[in-house]
mmCIF file of C-alpha atoms and ligand atoms in Angstrom:
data_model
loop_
_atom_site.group_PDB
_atom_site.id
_atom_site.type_symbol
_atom_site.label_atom_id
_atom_site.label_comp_id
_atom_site.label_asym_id
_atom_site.label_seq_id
_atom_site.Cartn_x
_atom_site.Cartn_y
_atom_site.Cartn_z
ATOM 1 C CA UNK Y 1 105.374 138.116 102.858
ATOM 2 C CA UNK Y 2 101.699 137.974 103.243
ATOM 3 C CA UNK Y 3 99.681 139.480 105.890
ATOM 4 C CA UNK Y 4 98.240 138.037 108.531
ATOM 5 C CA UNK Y 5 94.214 138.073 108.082
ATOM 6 C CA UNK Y 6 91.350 136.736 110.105
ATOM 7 C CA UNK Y 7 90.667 132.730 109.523
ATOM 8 C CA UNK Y 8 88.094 133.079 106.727
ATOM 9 C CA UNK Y 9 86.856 130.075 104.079
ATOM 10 C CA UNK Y 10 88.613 130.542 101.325
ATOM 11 C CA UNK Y 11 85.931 128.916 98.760
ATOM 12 C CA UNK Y 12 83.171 131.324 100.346
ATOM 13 C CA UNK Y 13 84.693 133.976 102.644
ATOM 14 C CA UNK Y 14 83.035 133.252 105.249
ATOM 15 C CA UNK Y 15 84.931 134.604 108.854
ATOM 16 C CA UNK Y 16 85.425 131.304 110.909
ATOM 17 C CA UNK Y 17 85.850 130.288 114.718
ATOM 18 C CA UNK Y 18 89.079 128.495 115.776
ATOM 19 C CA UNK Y 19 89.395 125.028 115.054
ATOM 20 C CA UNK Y 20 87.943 123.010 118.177
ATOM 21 C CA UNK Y 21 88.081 119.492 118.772
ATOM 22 C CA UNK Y 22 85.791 117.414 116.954
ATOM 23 C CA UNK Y 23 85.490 113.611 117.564
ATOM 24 C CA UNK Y 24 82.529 112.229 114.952
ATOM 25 C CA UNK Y 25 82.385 108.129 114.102
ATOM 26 C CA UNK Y 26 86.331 106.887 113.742
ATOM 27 C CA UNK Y 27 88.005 110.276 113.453
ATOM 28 C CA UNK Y 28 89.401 113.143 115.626
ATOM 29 C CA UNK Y 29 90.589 115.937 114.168
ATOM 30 C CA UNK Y 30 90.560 119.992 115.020
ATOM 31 C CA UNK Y 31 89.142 121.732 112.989
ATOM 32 C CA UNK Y 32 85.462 123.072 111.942
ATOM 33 C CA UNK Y 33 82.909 123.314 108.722
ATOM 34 C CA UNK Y 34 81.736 126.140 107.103
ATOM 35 C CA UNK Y 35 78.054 127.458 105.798
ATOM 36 C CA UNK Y 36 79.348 126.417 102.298
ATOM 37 C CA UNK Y 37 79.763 122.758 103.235
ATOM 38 C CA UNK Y 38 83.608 123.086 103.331
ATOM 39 C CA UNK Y 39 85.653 121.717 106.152
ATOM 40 C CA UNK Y 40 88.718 122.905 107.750
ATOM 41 C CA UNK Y 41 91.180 120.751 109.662
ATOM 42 C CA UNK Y 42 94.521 122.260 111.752
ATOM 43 C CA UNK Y 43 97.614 120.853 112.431
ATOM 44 C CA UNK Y 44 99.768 122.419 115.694
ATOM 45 C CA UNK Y 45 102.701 120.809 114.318
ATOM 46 C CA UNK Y 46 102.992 121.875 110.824
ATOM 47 C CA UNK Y 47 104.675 119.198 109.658
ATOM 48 C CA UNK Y 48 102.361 116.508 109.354
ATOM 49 C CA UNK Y 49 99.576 117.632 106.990
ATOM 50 C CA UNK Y 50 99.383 113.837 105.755
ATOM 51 C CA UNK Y 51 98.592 112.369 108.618
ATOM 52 C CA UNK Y 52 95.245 115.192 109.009
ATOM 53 C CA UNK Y 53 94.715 114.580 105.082
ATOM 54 C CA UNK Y 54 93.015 111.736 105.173
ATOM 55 C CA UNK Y 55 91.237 112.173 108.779
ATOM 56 C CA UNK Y 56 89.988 115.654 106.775
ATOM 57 C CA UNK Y 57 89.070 113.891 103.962
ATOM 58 C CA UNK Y 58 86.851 111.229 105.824
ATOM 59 C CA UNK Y 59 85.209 114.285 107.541
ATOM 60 C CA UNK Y 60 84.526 115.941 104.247
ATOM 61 C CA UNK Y 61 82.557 112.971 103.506
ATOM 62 C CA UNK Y 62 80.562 112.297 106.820
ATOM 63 C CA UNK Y 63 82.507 109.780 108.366
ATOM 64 C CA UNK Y 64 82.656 107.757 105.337
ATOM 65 C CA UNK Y 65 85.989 106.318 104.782
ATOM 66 C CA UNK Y 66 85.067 104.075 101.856
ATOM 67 C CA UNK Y 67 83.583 107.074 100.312
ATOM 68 C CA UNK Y 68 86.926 109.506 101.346
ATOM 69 C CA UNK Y 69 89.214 106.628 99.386
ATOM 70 C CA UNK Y 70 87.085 106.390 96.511
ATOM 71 C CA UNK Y 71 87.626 110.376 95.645
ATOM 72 C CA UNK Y 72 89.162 111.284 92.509
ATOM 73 C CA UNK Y 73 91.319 114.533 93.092
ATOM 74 C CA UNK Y 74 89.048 116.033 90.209
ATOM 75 C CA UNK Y 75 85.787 115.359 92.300
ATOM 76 C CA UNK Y 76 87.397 117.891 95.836
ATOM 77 C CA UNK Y 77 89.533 121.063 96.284
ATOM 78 C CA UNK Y 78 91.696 121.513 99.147
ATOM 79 C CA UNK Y 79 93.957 124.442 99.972
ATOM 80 C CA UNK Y 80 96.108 124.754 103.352
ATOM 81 C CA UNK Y 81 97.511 128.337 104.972
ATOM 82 C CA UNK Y 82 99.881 129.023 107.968
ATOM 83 C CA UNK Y 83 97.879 129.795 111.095
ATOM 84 C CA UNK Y 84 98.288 130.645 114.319
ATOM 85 C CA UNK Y 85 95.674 128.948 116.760
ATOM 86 C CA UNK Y 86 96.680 132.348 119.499
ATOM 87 C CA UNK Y 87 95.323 134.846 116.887
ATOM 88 C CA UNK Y 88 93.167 132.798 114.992
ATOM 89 C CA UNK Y 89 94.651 134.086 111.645
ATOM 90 C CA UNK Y 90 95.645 132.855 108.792
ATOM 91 C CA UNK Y 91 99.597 134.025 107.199
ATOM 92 C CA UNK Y 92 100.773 134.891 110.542
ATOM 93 C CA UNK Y 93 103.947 133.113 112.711
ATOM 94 C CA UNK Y 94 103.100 131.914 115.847
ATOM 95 C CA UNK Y 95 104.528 134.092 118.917
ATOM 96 C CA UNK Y 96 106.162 131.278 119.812
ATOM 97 C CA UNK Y 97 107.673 131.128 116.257
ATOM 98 C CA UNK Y 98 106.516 127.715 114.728
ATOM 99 C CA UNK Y 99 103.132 128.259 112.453
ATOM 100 C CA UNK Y 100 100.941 125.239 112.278
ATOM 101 C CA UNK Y 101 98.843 124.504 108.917
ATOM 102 C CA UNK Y 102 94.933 124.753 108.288
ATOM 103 C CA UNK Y 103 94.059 122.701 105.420
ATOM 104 C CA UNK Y 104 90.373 123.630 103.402
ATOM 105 C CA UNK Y 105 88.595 121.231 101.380
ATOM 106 C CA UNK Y 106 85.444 121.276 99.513
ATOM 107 C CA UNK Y 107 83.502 118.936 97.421
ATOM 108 C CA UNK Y 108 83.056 119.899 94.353
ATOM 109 C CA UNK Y 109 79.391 118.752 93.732
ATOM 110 C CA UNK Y 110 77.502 116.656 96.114
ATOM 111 C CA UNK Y 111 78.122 113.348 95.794
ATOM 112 C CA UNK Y 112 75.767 110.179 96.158
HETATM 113 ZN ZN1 ZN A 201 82.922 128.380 103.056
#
């Protein structure tokens, strides 16, 4: 089993601060951007990393929905851990027992 580590970029290693609300044009999500350009997005629950997906995606891209559907998977990266929001790290179980997901996504190039 992996060890718990501090919440860190995984495209740039960059150390991160915990995922705070963010409400920008039509989305709300929790999560954060990093130096590199990448964005992170959590979900508490765990279990519903497709319902962020898209909401993460559309941040990626600025608030641009039209732009978020019109990604090939060749043309992003994403990449999601275990995290606990109470330590901020990434690997870890909750204390409480349930992990929630962080999921990472980058652009590959910058587009338009
Ligand atoms: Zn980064």
């Amino acid at each position: 089993m992996p060890r718990p580590r501090p919440l860190q970029c995984p495209f740039c290693s960059t150390y991160l601060i915990r995922p705070v609300e963010i409400r920008f044009k039509a989305i709300e999500i929790t999560g954060g951007i990093c130096r590199c350009g990448a964005i992170y997005a959590f979900d508490r629950t765990g279990h519903s990393l497709g319902e962020i997906y898209l909401d993460a995606m559309t941040f990626l891209c600025r608030g641009d929905l039209d732009m978020a559907l019109s990604l090939n998977p060749e043309d992003y990266e994403d990449i999601s851990f275990d995290y606990d929001y109470e330590t901020n790290r990434l690997d870890a179980r909750s204390s409480t027992g349930r992990a929630g997901k962080i999921l990472f996504m980058r652009l590959k190039q910058r587009l338009g």
